[in-house]
Amino acid sequence: MDVQDIKNRFGIIGNSPLLNRAIDIARQVAPTDISVLITGESGSGKEVFSHIIHSMSARKHGPFIAVNCGAIPEGTIDSELFGHEKGSFTGASDARKGYFEVVDGGTIFLDEVAELPLGTQARLLRVLETGEYIRVGSSKVQKTNVRVIAATNKDVFDAVMAGKFREDLYYRLNTVPLKVPALRERKEDINLLFRKFIADFTDKYRSPSVQLDQSAQQLLMDYSWPGNVRQLKNIAEQIAVLEKERNLTAQSLLNYIPKEAGSTLPMRVHNPDKDDFSERDILYKVLFDMKKDMTDLKKLVADIIQNGGNAADFSSNQQVINQLYRDIELPSANHPADPHKLVIHQPNDKSYEITHEAEEVEESLSLVDKESDLIKKALKKHKGKRKLAAGELGISERTLYRKIKELEL
């Protein structure tokens, strides 16, 4: 059975390459007993793929059950999956079989598997590895032969990193990952799906057929569809029942499509003439520019030190100097250069002269001097407030008092 046959059998609409790839993976993995983890957003149709895998497997004549793990209370999930003995907890008036016992020889589909409590995850891991489980309130080990297909709309790896999902269970379930594409990732299928849904509902409610003009079709494709196929189906049903105008325009369609948060339009407006930078991209660009400027500045200072600050050295680095400080006055034909002087004009019109004849001042390496300077700077920064200065220096206030007295500050 090829991909198109599977689409016809299970009523799958669409020709997106991502959709075809997902169906092909399901077709290839179905004959095996490998565990499959189906990922995809809510409403994208993950359960359909579990039926594809089961119906094309050797277990197709065995039972199939779909369990929504997020809908079962944490206190009863173990009993639901593995069963319990009579009297094992309050209200357990009779023994009960769990899903793994009932579906023995078949397939169990665990939807929203990331919602399982950690204790239940440990029990599930044992079933996957050994086929063994224990009923709640029992000490007898029982065996089961069940194929597990799991699904989730969350990023399970993020849950593993956050300590909310067992890493060993994640790798055990994720033997074959299968990603169902979101509706916005298969835009070419949106109008096909809408026409199918609207035809079904107008036939069901015996209402006139609905047509979309070009602007309405474009609106459907531009919308992000956070609810995916389920949302598109619901909107088609609303239109079939409520809409009086049977030739829909984009304006009339806006009455049924909710506005997206942070936007006054139900679509993303993109201007190709402008760069589309995120805040992170801008931050990276600023950091890279700063690093480049620092590298150029270090090179320039090294050249000045080596060549004594002569005019030829500044002329050779004219481009770098202009980039780092655009108010530097460089030597030119109209303004002969003093080989011993570089004049830099500050915005306040003050001029500073840098000469290579300046006496080199040797930096003090005394620990006492360094300590004194740091204390003075901290006190100056915090306007003499000793408590804040002590916090800045990482010492206690008492120690600061003692140092001030010792250093006669």
CSV table of N, CA and C in Angstrom, one decimal, residues 225-301:
chain,number,residue,atom,x,y,z
A,225,TRP,N,-3.3,29.5,12.1
A,225,TRP,CA,-4.0,28.3,12.6
A,225,TRP,C,-3.4,27.7,13.8
A,226,PRO,N,-3.4,28.3,15.0
A,226,PRO,CA,-2.9,27.7,16.2
A,226,PRO,C,-3.6,26.5,16.6
A,227,GLY,N,-4.9,26.3,16.2
A,227,GLY,CA,-5.6,25.1,16.5
A,227,GLY,C,-5.5,24.0,15.4
A,228,ASN,N,-4.8,24.3,14.4
A,228,ASN,CA,-4.5,23.4,13.3
A,228,ASN,C,-5.8,22.9,12.6
A,229,VAL,N,-5.8,21.6,12.2
A,229,VAL,CA,-6.9,21.1,11.4
A,229,VAL,C,-8.2,21.2,12.1
A,230,ARG,N,-8.2,20.9,13.5
A,230,ARG,CA,-9.4,21.0,14.3
A,230,ARG,C,-10.0,22.4,14.2
A,231,GLN,N,-9.2,23.4,14.3
A,231,GLN,CA,-9.7,24.8,14.2
A,231,GLN,C,-10.3,25.1,12.9
A,232,LEU,N,-9.7,24.6,11.8
A,232,LEU,CA,-10.2,24.9,10.5
A,232,LEU,C,-11.5,24.2,10.3
A,233,LYS,N,-11.6,23.0,10.8
A,233,LYS,CA,-12.9,22.2,10.7
A,233,LYS,C,-14.0,22.9,11.5
A,234,ASN,N,-13.7,23.4,12.6
A,234,ASN,CA,-14.8,24.1,13.4
A,234,ASN,C,-15.2,25.4,12.7
A,235,ILE,N,-14.3,26.1,12.1
A,235,ILE,CA,-14.7,27.4,11.4
A,235,ILE,C,-15.5,27.0,10.2
A,236,ALA,N,-15.2,26.0,9.5
A,236,ALA,CA,-16.0,25.5,8.3
A,236,ALA,C,-17.4,25.2,8.8
A,237,GLU,N,-17.5,24.5,9.9
A,237,GLU,CA,-18.9,24.2,10.4
A,237,GLU,C,-19.7,25.4,10.8
A,238,GLN,N,-19.0,26.4,11.4
A,238,GLN,CA,-19.7,27.6,11.7
A,238,GLN,C,-20.2,28.3,10.5
A,239,ILE,N,-19.4,28.4,9.5
A,239,ILE,CA,-19.8,29.1,8.2
A,239,ILE,C,-20.9,28.4,7.6
A,240,ALA,N,-20.9,27.1,7.6
A,240,ALA,CA,-22.0,26.3,6.9
A,240,ALA,C,-23.3,26.5,7.6
A,241,VAL,N,-23.3,26.7,8.9
A,241,VAL,CA,-24.5,26.9,9.7
A,241,VAL,C,-25.0,28.4,9.7
A,242,LEU,N,-24.1,29.3,10.0
A,242,LEU,CA,-24.4,30.7,10.3
A,242,LEU,C,-24.4,31.7,9.1
A,243,GLU,N,-23.5,31.5,8.2
A,243,GLU,CA,-23.2,32.5,7.1
A,243,GLU,C,-24.4,32.5,6.1
A,244,LYS,N,-24.9,33.7,6.0
A,244,LYS,CA,-26.0,33.9,5.0
A,244,LYS,C,-25.5,34.2,3.6
A,245,GLU,N,-24.3,34.9,3.5
A,245,GLU,CA,-23.7,35.1,2.2
A,245,GLU,C,-22.9,33.9,1.8
A,246,ARG,N,-23.2,33.3,0.7
A,246,ARG,CA,-22.6,32.0,0.3
A,246,ARG,C,-21.4,32.2,-0.6
A,247,ASN,N,-21.1,33.5,-1.0
A,247,ASN,CA,-19.8,33.8,-1.7
A,247,ASN,C,-19.0,34.6,-0.8
A,248,LEU,N,-18.1,34.0,-0.1
A,248,LEU,CA,-17.3,34.6,1.0
A,248,LEU,C,-16.1,35.4,0.5
A,249,THR,N,-16.0,36.6,1.0
A,249,THR,CA,-14.8,37.5,0.8
A,249,THR,C,-14.0,37.4,2.1
A,250,ALA,N,-12.8,38.0,2.0
A,250,ALA,CA,-11.9,38.1,3.1
A,250,ALA,C,-12.6,38.8,4.3
A,251,GLN,N,-13.3,39.9,4.0
A,251,GLN,CA,-13.9,40.7,5.0
A,251,GLN,C,-15.0,39.9,5.8
A,252,SER,N,-15.8,39.1,5.1
A,252,SER,CA,-16.8,38.3,5.8
A,252,SER,C,-16.2,37.1,6.5
A,253,LEU,N,-15.0,36.6,6.0
A,253,LEU,CA,-14.3,35.5,6.6
A,253,LEU,C,-13.7,35.9,8.0
A,254,LEU,N,-13.4,37.2,8.0
A,254,LEU,CA,-12.8,37.8,9.3
A,254,LEU,C,-13.7,37.6,10.5
A,255,ASN,N,-15.0,37.5,10.2
A,255,ASN,CA,-16.0,37.4,11.3
A,255,ASN,C,-15.8,36.0,12.0
A,256,TYR,N,-15.2,35.1,11.4
A,256,TYR,CA,-15.1,33.7,12.0
A,256,TYR,C,-13.6,33.4,12.4
A,257,ILE,N,-12.7,34.1,11.9
A,257,ILE,CA,-11.3,33.9,12.3
A,257,ILE,C,-10.9,34.8,13.4
A,258,PRO,N,-10.5,34.3,14.5
A,258,PRO,CA,-10.1,35.1,15.7
A,258,PRO,C,-8.8,35.9,15.4
A,259,LYS,N,-8.7,37.1,15.9
A,259,LYS,CA,-7.5,37.9,15.8
A,259,LYS,C,-6.4,37.3,16.6
A,260,GLU,N,-5.2,37.3,16.1
A,260,GLU,CA,-4.1,36.7,16.8
A,260,GLU,C,-3.6,37.8,17.8
A,261,ALA,N,-3.0,37.3,18.9
A,261,ALA,CA,-2.5,38.1,20.0
A,261,ALA,C,-1.4,39.0,19.5
A,262,GLY,N,-1.4,40.3,19.8
A,262,GLY,CA,-0.3,41.1,19.4
A,262,GLY,C,-0.4,41.7,18.0
A,263,SER,N,-1.5,41.4,17.4
A,263,SER,CA,-1.7,41.9,16.0
A,263,SER,C,-3.1,42.3,15.7
A,264,THR,N,-3.3,43.4,14.9
A,264,THR,CA,-4.6,43.8,14.5
A,264,THR,C,-5.1,43.1,13.3
A,265,LEU,N,-4.2,42.2,12.7
A,265,LEU,CA,-4.6,41.5,11.5
A,265,LEU,C,-4.5,40.0,11.8
A,266,PRO,N,-5.3,39.2,11.1
A,266,PRO,CA,-5.3,37.7,11.3
A,266,PRO,C,-4.2,37.1,10.5
A,267,MET,N,-3.2,37.9,10.0
A,267,MET,CA,-2.1,37.4,9.2
A,267,MET,C,-0.8,38.1,9.5
A,268,ARG,N,0.3,37.5,9.2
A,268,ARG,CA,1.6,38.1,9.4
A,268,ARG,C,2.0,38.9,8.2
A,269,VAL,N,2.2,40.2,8.4
A,269,VAL,CA,2.6,41.1,7.3
A,269,VAL,C,4.1,41.2,7.3
A,270,HIS,N,4.7,40.8,6.1
A,270,HIS,CA,6.1,40.8,5.9
A,270,HIS,C,6.5,41.8,4.9
A,271,ASN,N,7.5,42.6,5.2
A,271,ASN,CA,8.0,43.6,4.2
A,271,ASN,C,9.4,43.1,3.7
A,272,PRO,N,9.5,42.6,2.5
A,272,PRO,CA,10.7,42.0,2.0
A,272,PRO,C,11.8,43.0,1.8
A,273,ASP,N,11.5,44.4,1.9
A,273,ASP,CA,12.5,45.4,1.7
A,273,ASP,C,13.2,45.7,3.0
A,274,LYS,N,12.8,45.1,4.1
A,274,LYS,CA,13.4,45.3,5.4
A,274,LYS,C,14.0,44.1,6.0
A,275,ASP,N,15.1,44.2,6.7
A,275,ASP,CA,15.7,43.0,7.3
A,275,ASP,C,14.8,42.6,8.4
A,276,ASP,N,14.6,41.3,8.6
A,276,ASP,CA,13.8,40.7,9.6
A,276,ASP,C,14.7,40.2,10.7
A,277,PHE,N,15.1,41.1,11.7
A,277,PHE,CA,16.0,40.7,12.7
A,277,PHE,C,15.2,40.5,14.0
A,278,SER,N,15.5,39.5,14.7
A,278,SER,CA,15.0,39.3,16.1
A,278,SER,C,15.9,40.1,17.1
A,279,GLU,N,15.4,40.2,18.3
A,279,GLU,CA,16.2,40.9,19.3
A,279,GLU,C,17.6,40.2,19.5
A,280,ARG,N,17.6,38.9,19.5
A,280,ARG,CA,18.8,38.1,19.7
A,280,ARG,C,19.8,38.4,18.5
A,281,ASP,N,19.3,38.5,17.3
A,281,ASP,CA,20.2,38.8,16.1
A,281,ASP,C,20.8,40.2,16.3
A,282,ILE,N,20.0,41.1,16.7
A,282,ILE,CA,20.5,42.5,16.9
A,282,ILE,C,21.6,42.5,18.0
A,283,LEU,N,21.3,41.8,19.1
A,283,LEU,CA,22.3,41.7,20.2
A,283,LEU,C,23.6,41.1,19.7
A,284,TYR,N,23.5,40.0,19.0
A,284,TYR,CA,24.7,39.4,18.5
A,284,TYR,C,25.5,40.4,17.6
A,285,LYS,N,24.8,41.1,16.7
A,285,LYS,CA,25.4,42.0,15.8
A,285,LYS,C,26.2,43.1,16.6
A,286,VAL,N,25.5,43.6,17.7
A,286,VAL,CA,26.2,44.7,18.5
A,286,VAL,C,27.4,44.1,19.1
A,287,LEU,N,27.3,42.9,19.7
A,287,LEU,CA,28.5,42.3,20.3
A,287,LEU,C,29.6,42.1,19.4
A,288,PHE,N,29.3,41.6,18.2
A,288,PHE,CA,30.4,41.3,17.2
A,288,PHE,C,31.0,42.6,16.8
A,289,ASP,N,30.2,43.7,16.6
A,289,ASP,CA,30.8,45.0,16.2
A,289,ASP,C,31.7,45.5,17.3
A,290,MET,N,31.3,45.4,18.6
A,290,MET,CA,32.1,45.8,19.7
A,290,MET,C,33.4,45.1,19.8
A,291,LYS,N,33.3,43.7,19.5
A,291,LYS,CA,34.5,42.9,19.5
A,291,LYS,C,35.5,43.4,18.4
A,292,LYS,N,35.0,43.7,17.2
A,292,LYS,CA,35.8,44.2,16.1
A,292,LYS,C,36.4,45.5,16.5
A,293,ASP,N,35.6,46.4,17.1
A,293,ASP,CA,36.2,47.7,17.4
A,293,ASP,C,37.3,47.6,18.5
A,294,MET,N,37.1,46.7,19.4
A,294,MET,CA,38.1,46.5,20.5
A,294,MET,C,39.4,45.9,19.8
A,295,THR,N,39.3,45.0,18.9
A,295,THR,CA,40.4,44.4,18.2
A,295,THR,C,41.2,45.5,17.5
A,296,ASP,N,40.4,46.4,16.7
A,296,ASP,CA,41.1,47.4,16.0
A,296,ASP,C,41.8,48.4,16.9
A,297,LEU,N,41.1,48.7,18.0
A,297,LEU,CA,41.7,49.7,19.0
A,297,LEU,C,43.0,49.1,19.6
A,298,LYS,N,43.0,47.8,19.9
A,298,LYS,CA,44.2,47.2,20.5
A,298,LYS,C,45.3,47.3,19.5
A,299,LYS,N,45.0,47.0,18.2
A,299,LYS,CA,46.1,47.1,17.2
A,299,LYS,C,46.6,48.5,17.0
A,300,LEU,N,45.7,49.5,17.1
A,300,LEU,CA,46.1,50.8,16.9
A,300,LEU,C,47.0,51.3,18.1
A,301,VAL,N,46.6,50.9,19.3
A,301,VAL,CA,47.4,51.3,20.5
A,301,VAL,C,48.8,50.6,20.4
